[in-house]
Amino acid sequence: MSDHPESSWRKGTGRHRRAHWFAAPAIGVVAFALAACGSSTSSSTSASAPATEAAASAPASAAAEPTTLWVQSGNGGSDAVLKAYEEINAAFEAANPGVSIKFEVKGFTDLVDTLKLQLSGDDVPDVTQVNQGYGSLGQLVGAGLLSPLDDVATAQDWAGRQGESLLAVNGRFSPDGKTMGSGDLYAVADRGAWVGLFMNVAKAAELGITGPPTTVDELVAQMETAKAAGVTPFMFGASDGGEQIWLMADLLMADTSPQVLTDVINGTSEQLPPEMLDVANTMQDWAEAGYFTEGWAALTSTDVLGMFAEGDGLFTLNGSWNVFQSDTPENFSLVPFPLGSASELAAIATGDLPWAVPSKAKNADLAKKYIDFITGPEASTIWIKNGQVPASVSGNEAQEVEANGLVGVSADAILQWANLVTNGTTEPFPDWATPTWYDTIAKSSTALMAGEITPEQFVEALQADYGPFTAERKASS
Amino acid sequence: MTSLTARIKATGGRVNDAPSSGRAPGEPSRIGYLYILPAVIIYGLFVFAPFLHSIYLSLFDWDGVSPMEFVGLKNYGAIWTNPIFRSAFVHSLELVFFYTVLPLAIGLVLVSAIQRTRVRGTAFFRTALFIPYVIAPTVIAVIWRWILAPKGPLNSALDAVGLEAISRPWLGDFTFALPSVGMVGTWVMFGLVLALLLAGVQKIPQERYEAARVDGAGRWMEFRAVTLPGLRYEITVVLVLTVTSALRNFDIIYVMTSGGPGYATVVPSYLVYQQAFKVGAVGAAAAMGAVLVILTIVVNLLVARGSRGAS
């Protein structure tokens, strides 16, 4: 998900980076002191099978001596998320006497850009969030910087909580880091993140539109209605790149099937499907038809979401992590992007940055226990209370959403997630396919939609990036 | 200077040209190297050694964690063959126009005008014009992103006076994005240029202007014969500072456009960051950084040689 918190660095990079530089040595000292005090007894057992027992019996041993668990998050800038972590961390500390959590927060870009360097050093956090995909998680796994989590996943039935396909999408990799979606489990997400169509239902009602579009054809018809009435049909911002990547993936699914998108992302073939050209044509047509926000190429997806939240436009495409507060929440809804037929249900839906345990973590067993806790049922309740989407589906979402008074997009984000995980297909982010694809798609599609290049040139640009990487990856794995 | 002479005398009359030292007359004492040693060590450790290391890295295919693979000059070849990499260097040369040529041209025109008329409150204007250069580039970028936004103040102002035909999403326009970013550079550099030129022009003796006028020189001749030669050193400094800023520009591009729309504002520094930290192509990034440094050095050497030639 190299896209979503791109907005947050703008507010916080400098602050976080500075905090990090000063904090890291201090934490290193703490970690070193603890290691010297003899907490190494627990980390030496982290080999394989015994780890499960060690994790299960950790409270007893941990209670004996004070332990500091160094947790590193990349959710800087998301205040609601951080507030929930405070509550969850307090609950974890209460359940594990003697354990205190050192929760270090970085901005997304800050975390992702420095993680490789950090984890290849000796002072590493016990638990850290990582970014999915070949470019991030794949490289870390390939370099042997992360420990597999399969023992605790099996013992605590994580597949039962989140579904095997979601686990695979977020954290499974072959040990060489060359094959995504299968192999050992290296990371797991605590919150769901999915991309959907935000709709201004109040405005839709004024336009005589009664419900969300169930097919792409219906979506086009509704956009035409909006355009005729002088309402911007689709709030679109391309300068950060995310929105056009999601649109491309959704249109590809609608034009073919979710499986085709899965195959593209997993690199099943070195050749992009021929339908990519149809998708490119549609994207260019929509831009030329004037469906998008005026000046879309200079706006970010966050800019237009802000404008949408203030009442501009009929639709926008964005992530469940960006649900906004509104004085009139009942005016907005969030639904999966429509596909070819009304019966299909699929969306880009993965975890928020998943959690992993570095190979050099000093408290590996406790770290696994922590991850198990934040993805477990007790944490789920806290997530929903704070308006977040828990990755694990309990079946009690509807009651908890109601009990916490969530309405509009905040409620939809949680309820539609549960529906997607249970009844639909969850798709990874398309840009995970190659380390450079995010940039290639983002920049080439802007050129495509601005009419600077043809649909054929667009597909060529994507293929030129996708083909060689996929071929090389397959050859070396 | 006097204190140095005094110290030499105090050490027993050992002066530089003392024949007993075995050095040719005028050759500086070797002790001088000791004085610059701390600076050399720090410079070497934190500038020169990393630079050599990145040249070393540029010869490898490396993602930052996996084993390195020696590829020779392949990464340098890619800068030439990859159209995006190549365009980045072209963009930075275009930025030189906005960072250097334009501010210098405006600065010279204004300075020669000010030279003829006394302006009240020169100190105030000098400070006000210098402020953009002092503000952090990121802050400048955020401010200008807002000004140039599709519904930002610039477009609103244009619309208000009936110039809708001109208003556009400046940073999202494939033709105007680079000039827009460039104009921000002009805005930043202009104050620095004017401050330097004003200081320089004040030091030119008034007699020269009087002499030129007596000889019947017009405005243009006076500028060419007196002002321009008198500002030679200031112009050299301006060229070095602004050309370097133009070539290494990262923060303004990163915050304002991230290289977009498409690849319209991609510059080498942005690619260095993107290749090293986003793509994980450390070797390619190092090669690009090395080329950028060499380009900057070459351009500055040309500037220095040009200014010496002019004298």
XYZ file of C-alpha atoms in Angstrom, chain A residues 238-239 241 244-245 437-448 453 458, chain B residues 84 174 257-266 270 274:
33
model
C -3.863 12.356 -9.759
C -0.809 14.146 -8.448
C -0.704 8.640 -7.982
C -5.502 6.328 -10.896
C -3.834 3.064 -9.847
C 5.151 0.042 -10.839
C 3.574 2.590 -8.526
C 5.576 5.361 -10.087
C 5.243 4.006 -13.600
C 1.449 3.670 -13.432
C 1.009 6.941 -11.557
C 3.032 9.009 -13.987
C 2.061 7.234 -17.215
C -1.649 7.283 -16.457
C -1.548 11.013 -15.774
C 0.019 11.442 -19.194
C -2.603 9.087 -20.661
C 0.278 9.655 -24.717
C 0.459 3.617 -21.839
C 13.316 9.428 -18.249
C 2.350 19.199 -18.884
C 5.039 18.069 -7.976
C 6.967 14.894 -7.038
C 8.212 14.949 -10.606
C 4.709 15.083 -12.088
C 2.492 15.425 -13.960
C 3.770 12.374 -15.773
C 7.519 12.894 -15.884
C 7.258 16.600 -16.704
C 9.237 17.898 -13.721
C 11.481 14.942 -12.879
C 14.471 13.455 -7.274
C 13.345 7.667 -5.844
